[in-house]
GROMACS .gro file of C-alpha atoms in nm:
model
  343
    1MET     CA    1   0.000   0.000   0.000
    2HIS     CA    2   0.275   0.240   0.098
    3ALA     CA    3   0.479   0.148  -0.212
    4SER     CA    4   0.181   0.215  -0.436
    5SER     CA    5   0.119   0.548  -0.267
    6GLY     CA    6   0.486   0.642  -0.302
    7PHE     CA    7   0.485   0.553  -0.671
    8GLN     CA    8   0.175   0.764  -0.731
    9GLY     CA    9   0.335   1.055  -0.547
   10ARG     CA   10   0.651   1.031  -0.756
   11SER     CA   11   0.448   1.005  -1.075
   12ALA     CA   12   0.249   1.315  -0.979
   13GLY     CA   13   0.569   1.493  -0.885
   14LEU     CA   14   0.728   1.409  -1.219
   15GLY     CA   15   0.422   1.536  -1.403
   16LEU     CA   16   0.423   1.861  -1.208
   17ALA     CA   17   0.798   1.905  -1.265
   18LEU     CA   18   0.745   1.864  -1.639
   19LEU     CA   19   0.455   2.110  -1.629
   20SER     CA   20   0.674   2.358  -1.441
   21ALA     CA   21   0.956   2.323  -1.694
   22PHE     CA   22   0.710   2.372  -1.980
   23ALA     CA   23   0.556   2.679  -1.812
   24PHE     CA   24   0.894   2.840  -1.741
   25GLY     CA   25   1.021   2.756  -2.089
   26GLY     CA   26   0.739   2.947  -2.254
   27SER     CA   27   0.810   3.282  -2.090
   28GLY     CA   28   1.057   3.407  -2.349
   29VAL     CA   29   0.844   3.282  -2.637
   30ALA     CA   30   0.546   3.483  -2.511
   31ALA     CA   31   0.752   3.790  -2.421
   32LYS     CA   32   0.946   3.831  -2.745
   33PRO     CA   33   0.641   3.918  -2.963
   34LEU     CA   34   0.543   4.187  -2.712
   35ILE     CA   35   0.892   4.334  -2.728
   36GLU     CA   36   0.892   4.326  -3.108
   37ALA     CA   37   0.548   4.494  -3.104
   38GLY     CA   38   0.705   4.798  -2.939
   39LEU     CA   39   0.711   4.734  -2.564
   40ASP     CA   40   1.041   4.798  -2.392
   41PRO     CA   41   1.193   4.477  -2.247
   42LEU     CA   42   1.199   4.636  -1.901
   43HIS     CA   43   0.830   4.720  -1.928
   44VAL     CA   44   0.750   4.357  -2.017
   45VAL     CA   45   0.953   4.241  -1.718
   46TRP     CA   46   0.771   4.487  -1.493
   47LEU     CA   47   0.431   4.372  -1.618
   48ARG     CA   48   0.524   4.011  -1.552
   49VAL     CA   49   0.667   4.062  -1.205
   50ALA     CA   50   0.411   4.317  -1.087
   51GLY     CA   51   0.121   4.107  -1.216
   52ALA     CA   52   0.249   3.794  -1.044
   53ALA     CA   53   0.322   3.991  -0.724
   54VAL     CA   54  -0.039   4.114  -0.707
   55ILE     CA   55  -0.168   3.758  -0.746
   56MET     CA   56   0.070   3.636  -0.474
   57LEU     CA   57  -0.022   3.909  -0.222
   58PRO     CA   58  -0.245   3.676  -0.015
   59VAL     CA   59   0.045   3.432   0.011
   60ALA     CA   60   0.279   3.712   0.119
   61TRP     CA   61   0.035   3.817   0.391
   62ARG     CA   62   0.013   3.461   0.520
   63HIS     CA   63   0.393   3.442   0.547
   64ARG     CA   64   0.448   3.801   0.667
   65ASN     CA   65   0.676   3.672   0.943
   66LEU     CA   66   0.945   3.628   0.674
   67VAL     CA   67   0.988   4.004   0.655
   68ARG     CA   68   1.116   4.004   1.012
   69GLU     CA   69   1.294   3.668   1.008
   70ARG     CA   70   1.465   3.661   0.665
   71PRO     CA   71   1.492   4.016   0.526
   72ALA     CA   72   1.830   3.957   0.356
   73LEU     CA   73   1.703   3.643   0.182
   74LEU     CA   74   1.391   3.822   0.052
   75ALA     CA   75   1.590   4.123  -0.064
   76GLY     CA   76   1.853   3.909  -0.237
   77PHE     CA   77   1.599   3.687  -0.406
   78GLY     CA   78   1.395   3.985  -0.525
   79LEU     CA   79   1.692   4.189  -0.643
   80PHE     CA   80   1.904   3.922  -0.809
   81ALA     CA   81   1.690   3.615  -0.883
   82VAL     CA   82   1.377   3.805  -0.986
   83ALA     CA   83   1.454   4.158  -1.106
   84GLY     CA   84   1.811   4.101  -1.224
   85VAL     CA   85   1.766   3.768  -1.402
   86GLN     CA   86   1.446   3.867  -1.577
   87ALA     CA   87   1.561   4.213  -1.682
   88PHE     CA   88   1.878   4.077  -1.840
   89TYR     CA   89   1.702   3.776  -1.991
   90PHE     CA   90   1.421   3.975  -2.155
   91ALA     CA   91   1.668   4.233  -2.280
   92SER     CA   92   1.881   3.957  -2.432
   93ILE     CA   93   1.593   3.788  -2.617
   94SER     CA   94   1.517   4.119  -2.785
   95ARG     CA   95   1.849   4.074  -2.966
   96ILE     CA   96   1.924   3.700  -2.985
   97PRO     CA   97   1.713   3.379  -3.014
   98VAL     CA   98   1.528   3.265  -2.702
   99GLY     CA   99   1.703   2.926  -2.694
  100VAL     CA  100   2.048   3.077  -2.718
  101ALA     CA  101   1.978   3.325  -2.437
  102LEU     CA  102   1.859   3.048  -2.208
  103LEU     CA  103   2.156   2.827  -2.288
  104VAL     CA  104   2.394   3.111  -2.204
  105GLU     CA  105   2.223   3.133  -1.865
  106TYR     CA  106   2.310   2.768  -1.807
  107LEU     CA  107   2.667   2.885  -1.753
  108ALA     CA  108   2.557   2.989  -1.403
  109PRO     CA  109   2.667   2.663  -1.235
  110ALA     CA  110   3.007   2.697  -1.400
  111LEU     CA  111   3.034   3.058  -1.282
  112VAL     CA  112   2.941   2.951  -0.929
  113LEU     CA  113   3.222   2.695  -0.929
  114GLY     CA  114   3.460   2.957  -1.066
  115TRP     CA  115   3.367   3.185  -0.774
  116VAL     CA  116   3.424   2.902  -0.527
  117ARG     CA  117   3.761   2.803  -0.677
  118PHE     CA  118   3.923   3.137  -0.761
  119VAL     CA  119   3.759   3.388  -0.525
  120GLN     CA  120   3.691   3.177  -0.217
  121ARG     CA  121   3.992   2.955  -0.298
  122ARG     CA  122   3.804   2.641  -0.203
  123PRO     CA  123   3.876   2.314  -0.388
  124VAL     CA  124   3.632   2.179  -0.645
  125THR     CA  125   3.598   1.821  -0.763
  126ARG     CA  126   3.729   1.686  -1.092
  127ALA     CA  127   3.369   1.622  -1.201
  128ALA     CA  128   3.292   1.989  -1.142
  129ALA     CA  129   3.585   2.093  -1.360
  130VAL     CA  130   3.465   1.859  -1.635
  131GLY     CA  131   3.119   2.015  -1.612
  132VAL     CA  132   3.263   2.363  -1.654
  133VAL     CA  133   3.469   2.260  -1.957
  134LEU     CA  134   3.167   2.096  -2.120
  135ALA     CA  135   2.943   2.396  -2.054
  136VAL     CA  136   3.192   2.643  -2.200
  137GLY     CA  137   3.273   2.418  -2.497
  138GLY     CA  138   2.905   2.362  -2.570
  139LEU     CA  139   2.841   2.735  -2.556
  140ALA     CA  140   3.114   2.789  -2.815
  141CYS     CA  141   2.914   2.563  -3.048
  142VAL     CA  142   2.588   2.741  -2.967
  143VAL     CA  143   2.728   3.082  -3.066
  144GLU     CA  144   2.929   2.928  -3.352
  145VAL     CA  145   3.257   3.095  -3.265
  146TRP     CA  146   3.414   2.958  -3.584
  147ALA     CA  147   3.184   3.193  -3.778
  148GLY     CA  148   3.324   3.498  -3.605
  149LEU     CA  149   3.058   3.517  -3.331
  150SER     CA  150   2.761   3.551  -3.563
  151PHE     CA  151   2.526   3.644  -3.280
  152ASP     CA  152   2.474   3.991  -3.140
  153LEU     CA  153   2.753   4.042  -2.886
  154LEU     CA  154   2.545   4.273  -2.666
  155GLY     CA  155   2.265   4.017  -2.659
  156LEU     CA  156   2.510   3.749  -2.545
  157LEU     CA  157   2.648   3.978  -2.274
  158LEU     CA  158   2.297   4.051  -2.150
  159ALA     CA  159   2.224   3.679  -2.126
  160LEU     CA  160   2.551   3.635  -1.939
  161GLY     CA  161   2.436   3.914  -1.706
  162ALA     CA  162   2.131   3.703  -1.619
  163ALA     CA  163   2.361   3.414  -1.529
  164CYS     CA  164   2.574   3.645  -1.316
  165CYS     CA  165   2.265   3.759  -1.124
  166GLN     CA  166   2.203   3.398  -1.029
  167VAL     CA  167   2.561   3.373  -0.908
  168GLY     CA  168   2.508   3.693  -0.708
  169TYR     CA  169   2.216   3.534  -0.530
  170PHE     CA  170   2.424   3.224  -0.460
  171VAL     CA  171   2.701   3.437  -0.308
  172LEU     CA  172   2.451   3.619  -0.088
  173SER     CA  173   2.310   3.284   0.029
  174ASP     CA  174   2.655   3.135   0.084
  175HIS     CA  175   2.750   3.425   0.309
  176GLY     CA  176   2.462   3.348   0.542
  177GLY     CA  177   2.209   3.588   0.397
  178GLN     CA  178   1.929   3.359   0.511
  179GLY     CA  179   2.035   3.346   0.870
  180GLY     CA  180   1.967   3.002   1.011
  181ARG     CA  181   1.923   3.071   1.385
  182ASP     CA  182   1.638   3.188   1.598
  183GLY     CA  183   1.657   3.428   1.892
  184GLU     CA  184   1.780   3.158   2.128
  185GLY     CA  185   2.061   3.044   1.901
  186GLU     CA  186   1.879   2.731   1.790
  187ARG     CA  187   1.851   2.635   1.425
  188ALA     CA  188   1.546   2.815   1.285
  189GLU     CA  189   1.279   2.657   1.073
  190PRO     CA  190   1.355   2.693   0.700
  191PRO     CA  191   1.153   2.963   0.521
  192HIS     CA  192   0.849   2.848   0.329
  193PRO     CA  193   0.948   2.846  -0.041
  194VAL     CA  194   0.618   2.990  -0.168
  195GLY     CA  195   0.648   3.273   0.085
  196VAL     CA  196   1.000   3.349  -0.037
  197ILE     CA  197   0.874   3.353  -0.395
  198ALA     CA  198   0.586   3.586  -0.307
  199TYR     CA  199   0.810   3.838  -0.134
  200GLY     CA  200   1.078   3.802  -0.401
  201LEU     CA  201   0.820   3.906  -0.659
  202ILE     CA  202   0.711   4.200  -0.445
  203VAL     CA  203   1.069   4.318  -0.394
  204GLY     CA  204   1.144   4.263  -0.762
  205ALA     CA  205   0.837   4.462  -0.863
  206ALA     CA  206   0.940   4.750  -0.638
  207VAL     CA  207   1.293   4.758  -0.781
  208LEU     CA  208   1.171   4.731  -1.140
  209THR     CA  209   0.917   5.009  -1.085
  210VAL     CA  210   1.202   5.248  -1.014
  211VAL     CA  211   1.414   5.119  -1.302
  212ALA     CA  212   1.149   5.062  -1.571
  213ARG     CA  213   0.928   5.366  -1.494
  214PRO     CA  214   0.609   5.202  -1.621
  215TRP     CA  215   0.420   5.531  -1.618
  216GLY     CA  216   0.602   5.610  -1.944
  217MET     CA  217   0.489   5.286  -2.111
  218ASP     CA  218   0.263   5.290  -2.415
  219TRP     CA  219  -0.028   5.108  -2.253
  220SER     CA  220  -0.230   5.112  -2.577
  221LEU     CA  221  -0.001   4.839  -2.713
  222LEU     CA  222  -0.161   4.593  -2.471
  223GLY     CA  223  -0.493   4.647  -2.645
  224GLY     CA  224  -0.348   4.553  -2.983
  225SER     CA  225  -0.184   4.242  -3.119
  226ALA     CA  226   0.167   4.104  -3.159
  227GLY     CA  227   0.313   3.899  -3.443
  228MET     CA  228   0.411   3.540  -3.372
  229ASN     CA  229   0.579   3.385  -3.676
  230GLY     CA  230   0.333   3.547  -3.916
  231ASP     CA  231   0.021   3.513  -3.700
  232GLU     CA  232  -0.135   3.793  -3.496
  233VAL     CA  233  -0.199   3.717  -3.129
  234PRO     CA  234  -0.376   3.952  -2.882
  235ALA     CA  235  -0.118   4.123  -2.663
  236TRP     CA  236  -0.328   4.073  -2.350
  237LEU     CA  237  -0.330   3.698  -2.413
  238LEU     CA  238   0.050   3.688  -2.430
  239LEU     CA  239   0.071   3.894  -2.111
  240GLY     CA  240  -0.167   3.654  -1.936
  241TRP     CA  241   0.053   3.366  -2.054
  242ILE     CA  242   0.360   3.531  -1.904
  243VAL     CA  243   0.203   3.619  -1.569
  244LEU     CA  244  -0.032   3.328  -1.499
  245LEU     CA  245   0.140   3.035  -1.670
  246ALA     CA  246   0.510   3.125  -1.695
  247THR     CA  247   0.530   3.272  -1.344
  248VAL     CA  248   0.255   3.182  -1.097
  249LEU     CA  249   0.173   2.832  -1.227
  250ALA     CA  250   0.539   2.758  -1.300
  251TYR     CA  251   0.649   2.839  -0.944
  252ILE     CA  252   0.365   2.661  -0.766
  253THR     CA  253   0.401   2.340  -0.966
  254GLY     CA  254   0.779   2.359  -0.921
  255VAL     CA  255   0.751   2.384  -0.543
  256VAL     CA  256   0.503   2.097  -0.517
  257SER     CA  257   0.712   1.878  -0.749
  258VAL     CA  258   1.019   1.917  -0.526
  259ARG     CA  259   0.820   1.802  -0.225
  260LEU     CA  260   0.692   1.496  -0.411
  261LEU     CA  261   1.028   1.414  -0.569
  262SER     CA  262   1.349   1.574  -0.445
  263PRO     CA  263   1.542   1.889  -0.538
  264GLN     CA  264   1.795   1.677  -0.729
  265VAL     CA  265   1.539   1.491  -0.943
  266ALA     CA  266   1.329   1.801  -1.000
  267GLY     CA  267   1.646   1.988  -1.098
  268VAL     CA  268   1.723   1.729  -1.365
  269VAL     CA  269   1.372   1.764  -1.509
  270ALA     CA  270   1.411   2.143  -1.496
  271CYS     CA  271   1.700   2.113  -1.742
  272LEU     CA  272   1.431   2.035  -1.999
  273GLU     CA  273   1.331   2.400  -1.974
  274ALA     CA  274   1.599   2.498  -2.223
  275VAL     CA  275   1.490   2.220  -2.459
  276ILE     CA  276   1.126   2.324  -2.430
  277ALA     CA  277   1.208   2.693  -2.480
  278THR     CA  278   1.415   2.615  -2.789
  279GLY     CA  279   1.142   2.392  -2.931
  280LEU     CA  280   0.866   2.645  -2.868
  281ALA     CA  281   1.075   2.924  -3.019
  282TRP     CA  282   1.137   2.703  -3.323
  283VAL     CA  283   0.765   2.628  -3.374
  284LEU     CA  284   0.603   2.954  -3.261
  285LEU     CA  285   0.867   3.213  -3.349
  286GLY     CA  286   1.048   3.046  -3.637
  287GLU     CA  287   1.384   3.066  -3.458
  288HIS     CA  288   1.571   2.772  -3.606
  289LEU     CA  289   1.903   2.654  -3.465
  290SER     CA  290   2.160   2.471  -3.674
  291ALA     CA  291   2.275   2.115  -3.604
  292PRO     CA  292   2.603   2.229  -3.438
  293GLN     CA  293   2.404   2.467  -3.218
  294LEU     CA  294   2.166   2.191  -3.111
  295ILE     CA  295   2.460   1.961  -3.033
  296GLY     CA  296   2.627   2.245  -2.845
  297GLY     CA  297   2.307   2.304  -2.649
  298PHE     CA  298   2.301   1.941  -2.541
  299VAL     CA  299   2.664   1.968  -2.428
  300VAL     CA  300   2.585   2.289  -2.235
  301LEU     CA  301   2.301   2.117  -2.050
  302THR     CA  302   2.520   1.816  -1.975
  303GLY     CA  303   2.797   2.035  -1.838
  304ALA     CA  304   2.548   2.245  -1.641
  305PHE     CA  305   2.398   1.934  -1.486
  306ILE     CA  306   2.740   1.800  -1.382
  307ALA     CA  307   2.847   2.139  -1.245
  308GLN     CA  308   2.516   2.185  -1.064
  309SER     CA  309   2.548   1.843  -0.904
  310ALA     CA  310   2.896   1.932  -0.782
  311ALA     CA  311   2.815   2.288  -0.673
  312PRO     CA  312   2.843   2.346  -0.297
  313LYS     CA  313   2.528   2.421  -0.100
  314PRO     CA  314   2.509   2.703   0.157
  315PRO     CA  315   2.430   2.622   0.517
  316SER     CA  316   2.054   2.665   0.478
  317GLY     CA  317   1.785   2.792   0.250
  318PRO     CA  318   1.750   2.802  -0.126
  319VAL     CA  319   2.055   2.843  -0.344
  320ALA     CA  320   2.088   2.976  -0.692
  321ALA     CA  321   2.302   2.695  -0.821
  322GLY     CA  322   2.174   2.662  -1.171
  323ALA     CA  323   2.059   2.848  -1.473
  324GLY     CA  324   1.762   2.964  -1.604
  325THR     CA  325   1.414   3.052  -1.588
  326GLY     CA  326   1.730   2.839  -1.544
  327VAL     CA  327   1.753   2.602  -1.276
  328VAL     CA  328   1.817   2.710  -0.924
  329ALA     CA  329   1.866   2.393  -0.731
  330GLY     CA  330   1.749   2.467  -0.381
  331ASP     CA  331   1.847   2.246  -0.094
  332VAL     CA  332   1.572   2.062   0.090
  333GLU     CA  333   1.556   2.315   0.370
  334GLY     CA  334   1.454   2.588   0.132
  335GLU     CA  335   1.269   2.376  -0.123
  336LEU     CA  336   1.255   2.682  -0.347
  337SER     CA  337   1.087   2.527  -0.646
  338SER     CA  338   1.363   2.317  -0.787
  339GLY     CA  339   1.522   2.629  -0.703
  340ARG     CA  340   1.427   2.820  -1.012
  341THR     CA  341   1.468   3.181  -1.092
  342PRO     CA  342   1.189   3.303  -1.312
  343HIS     CA  343   1.233   3.342  -1.687
   0.00000   0.00000   0.00000
């Protein structure tokens, strides 16, 4: 009886993890037509984060104790993992294909290991070094360096900026930003992952409001349509896709999947996000990648997975140890989705 129940739970968890990867993978595909229709990338990011933050307000109220107990964690998650990652990612897809931008973000685990080895001067395993080499080599194929870097250099740098924001959140976590003790010096209960997400979105929305200045946005564009590979799609429908599916649904299903599976298994499934994003961009946006780029993408994901598996975990709480709408592999105490940052 227990074995059957456990199998059903794992099956449900796997299904939810796949749904989460699919939801996250579609964010760039839905956002790019809005950007090409005339919306500034920062305004699209603000609409996504602010819309999701409003929906998550009841959750934030329920977990309002986090504001007092984990202010550094909430600020770091909102600033780096929400505002920073999304702003750089959406800016990058305005210049380069969605799949390429996401694959560049999968360098985050390699960058984390570089920080650990060369800045903190802590040893890393041989497997970790292999993962870094594979990720960098695969990226060289993705951008086709033999063709003289045929992609937009600024777009690649923006995507790399998104990866760096994930590393920034990891560094904050690794330096004890979460604080793991209560007032009596005992180990505190880990923060609820959905509560962290809710406040991260609120903090991110506040930061992006100052940066994006949405009052200057051309709101009339949301009443029109956007082109998607030759077809016209209502702009409001794409915005709903980004907010409801690619953010709220993606996070909730991700969190539940980790609890039914494990952060490690859910993190492996989350690597499919890049595959899904590339496939959706191919079908819906007409962004075709060449055979060497597809092979390179597979190598990047393989290297990212190896590096992520070897990346050190901070003492407690969620850790940005992976890429993407990439993958942030949270440890069990934080259970932050499969640790994703939103894309």
